[in-house]
Amino acid sequence: MRHLELSPRLQLLASWVRPGARVADVGTDHAYLPVWLVLHGCVVSAIASDLREGPLARAQETGRTYGAEGVDFRLCDGLSGIRPDEADTIVIAGMGGENITAILDGAPWTADGSHTLLLQPQTRAEDLRKFLSGHGYRIIREALVQDRGILYPCMEVMAGQETLSLGQLYGGAKLLYDPLGEQYIIAKIIRLQGVVAGLNRAGGLENQKKADAMRDVLTALLFMREEWRHANCL
């Protein structure tokens, strides 16, 4: 049997899955994560779902290639084809924060206190953090992983109440002691500086308002960077 090795970002997610969990991997694509979890006996059951037939066919091929028995492959939009009682751990990775937000917004049962969410947005993590803090979720822990030169935030989320500062929305809710925290914050600062410069060049009252809002975010991120450096004795 061929050996399946996970990428660093998927390996981090796998390490956060509790032994004996019932996992649903939404937007599974190649289904590497659920297949790996089943092969290593980490989970009781695994659902691998995707919106499109092509990725789901690739997922099924992964299952056959590595001899993973028992993975339930499903064609569905988000969590629409998964019942709340079928999984206690929901993994959503490999897509933008706005798409993850839309999936959770369509499945409010994920905030019922019986489910753990493992979320890994590729982009717009601030949109996801804002949604979570306003819809009955709490980020239990957050970590960064570097994969092919890209930094990915990974969040473990459960039901609860949480208020995040502007800096935490953009720079991470629980990354104060993360070794990659400063690198992540600096990347955000550089990107937002480019956004502000573009808005200033465009001119106009509306763009000026947006630039002012982004400058507030930049100030918050600069403060967060100093907090991180102080916490890590730098």
mmCIF file of C-alpha atoms in Angstrom:
data_model
loop_
_atom_site.group_PDB
_atom_site.id
_atom_site.type_symbol
_atom_site.label_atom_id
_atom_site.label_comp_id
_atom_site.label_asym_id
_atom_site.label_seq_id
_atom_site.Cartn_x
_atom_site.Cartn_y
_atom_site.Cartn_z
ATOM 1 C CA MET A 1 0.000 0.000 0.000
ATOM 2 C CA ARG A 2 1.289 3.475 -0.891
ATOM 3 C CA HIS A 3 2.236 5.830 1.919
ATOM 4 C CA LEU A 4 0.201 9.021 2.223
ATOM 5 C CA GLU A 5 2.112 12.019 3.544
ATOM 6 C CA LEU A 6 0.224 15.174 4.448
ATOM 7 C CA SER A 7 1.344 18.704 3.648
ATOM 8 C CA PRO A 8 2.307 20.829 6.674
ATOM 9 C CA ARG A 9 -1.040 22.650 6.759
ATOM 10 C CA LEU A 10 -3.035 19.405 6.644
ATOM 11 C CA GLN A 11 -0.702 17.788 9.181
ATOM 12 C CA LEU A 12 -1.495 20.571 11.646
ATOM 13 C CA LEU A 13 -5.216 19.984 11.182
ATOM 14 C CA ALA A 14 -4.755 16.228 11.631
ATOM 15 C CA SER A 15 -2.878 16.793 14.894
ATOM 16 C CA TRP A 16 -5.840 18.772 16.241
ATOM 17 C CA VAL A 17 -8.422 16.047 15.552
ATOM 18 C CA ARG A 18 -9.250 14.305 18.815
ATOM 19 C CA PRO A 19 -8.881 10.499 18.889
ATOM 20 C CA GLY A 20 -12.199 8.791 18.241
ATOM 21 C CA ALA A 21 -13.758 11.808 16.564
ATOM 22 C CA ARG A 22 -16.427 11.646 13.887
ATOM 23 C CA VAL A 23 -15.075 13.991 11.219
ATOM 24 C CA ALA A 24 -16.645 15.781 8.287
ATOM 25 C CA ASP A 25 -14.180 17.404 5.875
ATOM 26 C CA VAL A 26 -16.064 20.036 3.876
ATOM 27 C CA GLY A 27 -14.612 21.012 0.505
ATOM 28 C CA THR A 28 -12.386 17.967 0.747
ATOM 29 C CA ASP A 29 -10.905 18.175 -2.790
ATOM 30 C CA HIS A 30 -8.466 15.201 -2.859
ATOM 31 C CA ALA A 31 -9.654 13.952 0.567
ATOM 32 C CA TYR A 32 -6.096 13.574 1.802
ATOM 33 C CA LEU A 33 -7.010 14.542 5.360
ATOM 34 C CA PRO A 34 -9.981 12.185 5.959
ATOM 35 C CA VAL A 35 -8.214 9.329 4.170
ATOM 36 C CA TRP A 36 -5.089 9.841 6.315
ATOM 37 C CA LEU A 37 -7.182 9.962 9.500
ATOM 38 C CA VAL A 38 -8.956 6.712 8.611
ATOM 39 C CA LEU A 39 -5.740 4.950 7.603
ATOM 40 C CA HIS A 40 -4.143 5.864 10.941
ATOM 41 C CA GLY A 41 -7.155 4.849 13.008
ATOM 42 C CA CYS A 42 -7.606 8.352 14.395
ATOM 43 C CA VAL A 43 -11.347 8.622 13.822
ATOM 44 C CA VAL A 44 -14.487 6.543 14.230
ATOM 45 C CA SER A 45 -15.949 7.818 10.976
ATOM 46 C CA ALA A 46 -15.114 10.293 8.215
ATOM 47 C CA ILE A 47 -17.263 12.139 5.697
ATOM 48 C CA ALA A 48 -15.547 13.762 2.721
ATOM 49 C CA SER A 49 -17.798 16.236 0.924
ATOM 50 C CA ASP A 50 -17.391 18.577 -2.002
ATOM 51 C CA LEU A 51 -19.592 20.869 -4.042
ATOM 52 C CA ARG A 52 -18.390 19.683 -7.450
ATOM 53 C CA GLU A 53 -18.273 16.255 -9.062
ATOM 54 C CA GLY A 54 -14.680 16.627 -10.291
ATOM 55 C CA PRO A 55 -13.074 17.137 -6.859
ATOM 56 C CA LEU A 56 -15.285 14.437 -5.361
ATOM 57 C CA ALA A 57 -14.140 11.984 -8.034
ATOM 58 C CA ARG A 58 -10.520 12.849 -7.144
ATOM 59 C CA ALA A 59 -11.367 12.265 -3.486
ATOM 60 C CA GLN A 60 -12.797 8.831 -4.247
ATOM 61 C CA GLU A 61 -9.693 7.991 -6.282
ATOM 62 C CA THR A 62 -7.530 8.920 -3.273
ATOM 63 C CA GLY A 63 -9.546 6.528 -1.128
ATOM 64 C CA ARG A 64 -9.055 3.712 -3.634
ATOM 65 C CA THR A 65 -5.348 4.451 -4.157
ATOM 66 C CA TYR A 66 -4.506 4.277 -0.461
ATOM 67 C CA GLY A 67 -7.001 1.570 0.452
ATOM 68 C CA ALA A 68 -9.016 3.641 2.900
ATOM 69 C CA GLU A 69 -12.197 1.767 3.783
ATOM 70 C CA GLY A 70 -15.171 3.516 5.314
ATOM 71 C CA VAL A 71 -14.772 7.095 4.089
ATOM 72 C CA ASP A 72 -18.238 8.415 3.185
ATOM 73 C CA PHE A 73 -17.962 10.541 0.023
ATOM 74 C CA ARG A 74 -20.760 13.048 -0.537
ATOM 75 C CA LEU A 75 -21.656 15.585 -3.192
ATOM 76 C CA CYS A 76 -23.223 18.570 -1.418
ATOM 77 C CA ASP A 77 -23.017 22.320 -0.964
ATOM 78 C CA GLY A 78 -21.224 23.066 2.306
ATOM 79 C CA LEU A 79 -22.894 21.254 5.182
ATOM 80 C CA SER A 80 -26.278 20.948 3.453
ATOM 81 C CA GLY A 81 -25.911 17.197 3.003
ATOM 82 C CA ILE A 82 -24.527 16.435 6.466
ATOM 83 C CA ARG A 83 -26.741 15.975 9.541
ATOM 84 C CA PRO A 84 -25.648 17.480 12.872
ATOM 85 C CA ASP A 85 -25.556 14.035 14.501
ATOM 86 C CA GLU A 86 -23.237 12.556 11.872
ATOM 87 C CA ALA A 87 -20.099 14.442 12.928
ATOM 88 C CA ASP A 88 -18.708 16.069 16.048
ATOM 89 C CA THR A 89 -15.694 17.626 14.290
ATOM 90 C CA ILE A 90 -16.116 19.799 11.218
ATOM 91 C CA VAL A 91 -13.037 20.625 9.130
ATOM 92 C CA ILE A 92 -13.243 23.441 6.565
ATOM 93 C CA ALA A 93 -9.950 24.290 4.899
ATOM 94 C CA GLY A 94 -8.547 25.236 1.522
ATOM 95 C CA MET A 95 -10.924 28.092 0.774
ATOM 96 C CA GLY A 96 -11.339 31.783 1.516
ATOM 97 C CA GLY A 97 -12.639 33.106 4.797
ATOM 98 C CA GLU A 98 -15.749 34.486 3.095
ATOM 99 C CA ASN A 99 -16.631 31.009 1.770
ATOM 100 C CA ILE A 100 -16.131 29.405 5.180
ATOM 101 C CA THR A 101 -18.337 32.137 6.652
ATOM 102 C CA ALA A 102 -21.092 31.376 4.138
ATOM 103 C CA ILE A 103 -20.959 27.645 4.938
ATOM 104 C CA LEU A 104 -21.250 28.243 8.694
ATOM 105 C CA ASP A 105 -23.972 30.841 8.190
ATOM 106 C CA GLY A 106 -25.987 28.180 6.376
ATOM 107 C CA ALA A 107 -25.507 25.662 9.197
ATOM 108 C CA PRO A 108 -26.193 27.443 12.518
ATOM 109 C CA TRP A 109 -26.250 24.065 14.283
ATOM 110 C CA THR A 110 -22.452 24.189 14.240
ATOM 111 C CA ALA A 111 -22.735 26.631 17.177
ATOM 112 C CA ASP A 112 -24.888 24.306 19.303
ATOM 113 C CA GLY A 113 -22.045 23.381 21.672
ATOM 114 C CA SER A 114 -21.762 19.804 20.406
ATOM 115 C CA HIS A 115 -19.363 20.456 17.558
ATOM 116 C CA THR A 116 -15.713 21.398 17.237
ATOM 117 C CA LEU A 117 -14.750 23.355 14.135
ATOM 118 C CA LEU A 118 -11.253 23.233 12.658
ATOM 119 C CA LEU A 119 -11.021 26.132 10.226
ATOM 120 C CA GLN A 120 -8.126 27.089 7.987
ATOM 121 C CA PRO A 121 -8.893 30.082 5.736
ATOM 122 C CA GLN A 122 -6.551 30.709 2.815
ATOM 123 C CA THR A 123 -7.586 34.359 2.509
ATOM 124 C CA ARG A 124 -9.668 36.977 4.348
ATOM 125 C CA ALA A 125 -9.236 35.390 7.757
ATOM 126 C CA GLU A 126 -10.384 38.707 9.266
ATOM 127 C CA ASP A 127 -13.848 38.220 7.723
ATOM 128 C CA LEU A 128 -14.080 34.785 9.309
ATOM 129 C CA ARG A 129 -12.928 35.963 12.745
ATOM 130 C CA LYS A 130 -15.463 38.807 12.636
ATOM 131 C CA PHE A 131 -18.286 36.408 11.755
ATOM 132 C CA LEU A 132 -17.319 33.953 14.492
ATOM 133 C CA SER A 133 -17.197 36.603 17.212
ATOM 134 C CA GLY A 134 -20.636 37.893 16.232
ATOM 135 C CA HIS A 135 -22.491 34.598 15.806
ATOM 136 C CA GLY A 136 -21.998 32.591 18.962
ATOM 137 C CA TYR A 137 -18.580 31.052 18.346
ATOM 138 C CA ARG A 138 -15.322 31.297 20.270
ATOM 139 C CA ILE A 139 -11.802 30.679 18.998
ATOM 140 C CA ILE A 140 -10.282 28.213 21.484
ATOM 141 C CA ARG A 141 -6.828 28.226 19.946
ATOM 142 C CA GLU A 142 -5.130 29.492 16.822
ATOM 143 C CA ALA A 143 -1.807 28.628 15.219
ATOM 144 C CA LEU A 144 0.121 29.481 12.085
ATOM 145 C CA VAL A 145 1.682 26.996 9.700
ATOM 146 C CA GLN A 146 3.924 27.734 6.739
ATOM 147 C CA ASP A 147 3.327 25.654 3.641
ATOM 148 C CA ARG A 148 5.062 26.332 0.313
ATOM 149 C CA GLY A 149 5.987 29.806 1.469
ATOM 150 C CA ILE A 150 2.458 30.773 2.509
ATOM 151 C CA LEU A 151 1.305 31.360 6.095
ATOM 152 C CA TYR A 152 -2.017 29.769 7.003
ATOM 153 C CA PRO A 153 -3.910 30.485 10.242
ATOM 154 C CA CYS A 154 -5.615 27.452 11.750
ATOM 155 C CA MET A 155 -8.421 27.927 14.280
ATOM 156 C CA GLU A 156 -10.119 25.549 16.691
ATOM 157 C CA VAL A 157 -13.588 26.937 17.271
ATOM 158 C CA MET A 158 -16.487 26.016 19.565
ATOM 159 C CA ALA A 159 -19.706 27.597 20.724
ATOM 160 C CA GLY A 160 -19.246 30.583 23.030
ATOM 161 C CA GLN A 161 -19.023 34.334 23.312
ATOM 162 C CA GLU A 162 -15.978 36.348 22.355
ATOM 163 C CA THR A 163 -15.178 39.958 21.567
ATOM 164 C CA LEU A 164 -12.148 40.583 19.402
ATOM 165 C CA SER A 165 -10.243 43.837 19.034
ATOM 166 C CA LEU A 166 -9.559 45.324 15.616
ATOM 167 C CA GLY A 167 -5.983 44.095 15.840
ATOM 168 C CA GLN A 168 -7.107 40.563 16.726
ATOM 169 C CA LEU A 169 -9.526 40.458 13.799
ATOM 170 C CA TYR A 170 -6.692 41.093 11.346
ATOM 171 C CA GLY A 171 -3.631 39.856 13.228
ATOM 172 C CA GLY A 172 -4.991 36.762 14.944
ATOM 173 C CA ALA A 173 -7.099 36.074 18.012
ATOM 174 C CA LYS A 174 -4.666 33.727 19.765
ATOM 175 C CA LEU A 175 -1.272 34.256 18.133
ATOM 176 C CA LEU A 176 0.545 36.279 20.801
ATOM 177 C CA TYR A 177 3.099 33.517 21.438
ATOM 178 C CA ASP A 178 3.063 31.907 18.002
ATOM 179 C CA PRO A 179 6.630 31.801 16.613
ATOM 180 C CA LEU A 180 5.320 32.939 13.227
ATOM 181 C CA GLY A 181 3.115 35.662 14.706
ATOM 182 C CA GLU A 182 5.314 38.639 13.852
ATOM 183 C CA GLN A 183 5.826 37.417 10.298
ATOM 184 C CA TYR A 184 2.056 37.113 9.892
ATOM 185 C CA ILE A 185 1.397 40.598 11.273
ATOM 186 C CA ILE A 186 4.101 42.196 9.111
ATOM 187 C CA ALA A 187 2.630 40.557 5.986
ATOM 188 C CA LYS A 188 -0.762 42.040 6.889
ATOM 189 C CA ILE A 189 0.768 45.475 7.449
ATOM 190 C CA ILE A 190 2.539 45.436 4.081
ATOM 191 C CA ARG A 191 -0.619 44.341 2.257
ATOM 192 C CA LEU A 192 -2.775 47.001 3.925
ATOM 193 C CA GLN A 193 -0.210 49.708 3.259
ATOM 194 C CA GLY A 194 -0.558 48.855 -0.419
ATOM 195 C CA VAL A 195 -4.345 49.052 -0.138
ATOM 196 C CA VAL A 196 -4.172 52.483 1.517
ATOM 197 C CA ALA A 197 -1.744 53.766 -1.125
ATOM 198 C CA GLY A 198 -4.091 52.582 -3.875
ATOM 199 C CA LEU A 199 -7.108 54.251 -2.260
ATOM 200 C CA ASN A 200 -5.192 57.502 -1.874
ATOM 201 C CA ARG A 201 -4.215 57.433 -5.543
ATOM 202 C CA ALA A 202 -7.813 56.779 -6.580
ATOM 203 C CA GLY A 203 -9.058 59.818 -4.669
ATOM 204 C CA GLY A 204 -12.688 60.608 -3.867
ATOM 205 C CA LEU A 205 -14.556 60.869 -0.589
ATOM 206 C CA GLU A 206 -15.586 57.205 -0.421
ATOM 207 C CA ASN A 207 -12.050 55.987 -1.031
ATOM 208 C CA GLN A 208 -10.762 58.414 1.585
ATOM 209 C CA LYS A 209 -13.171 56.919 4.158
ATOM 210 C CA LYS A 210 -11.947 53.427 3.292
ATOM 211 C CA ALA A 211 -8.326 54.579 3.569
ATOM 212 C CA ASP A 212 -9.017 56.090 6.994
ATOM 213 C CA ALA A 213 -10.560 52.800 8.155
ATOM 214 C CA MET A 214 -7.544 50.867 6.889
ATOM 215 C CA ARG A 215 -5.202 53.251 8.690
ATOM 216 C CA ASP A 216 -7.019 52.406 11.922
ATOM 217 C CA VAL A 217 -6.341 48.732 11.212
ATOM 218 C CA LEU A 218 -2.674 49.483 10.511
ATOM 219 C CA THR A 219 -2.353 51.291 13.845
ATOM 220 C CA ALA A 220 -3.906 48.303 15.620
ATOM 221 C CA LEU A 221 -1.558 45.883 13.849
ATOM 222 C CA LEU A 222 1.516 47.947 14.700
ATOM 223 C CA PHE A 223 0.443 47.829 18.342
ATOM 224 C CA MET A 224 -0.078 44.058 18.074
ATOM 225 C CA ARG A 225 3.403 43.655 16.649
ATOM 226 C CA GLU A 226 4.877 45.457 19.643
ATOM 227 C CA GLU A 227 2.780 43.266 21.961
ATOM 228 C CA TRP A 228 4.104 40.156 20.239
ATOM 229 C CA ARG A 229 7.709 41.334 20.504
ATOM 230 C CA HIS A 230 7.288 42.152 24.197
ATOM 231 C CA ALA A 231 5.603 38.797 24.928
ATOM 232 C CA ASN A 232 8.422 36.958 23.161
ATOM 233 C CA CYS A 233 11.179 39.035 24.787
ATOM 234 C CA LEU A 234 12.379 40.661 21.576
#
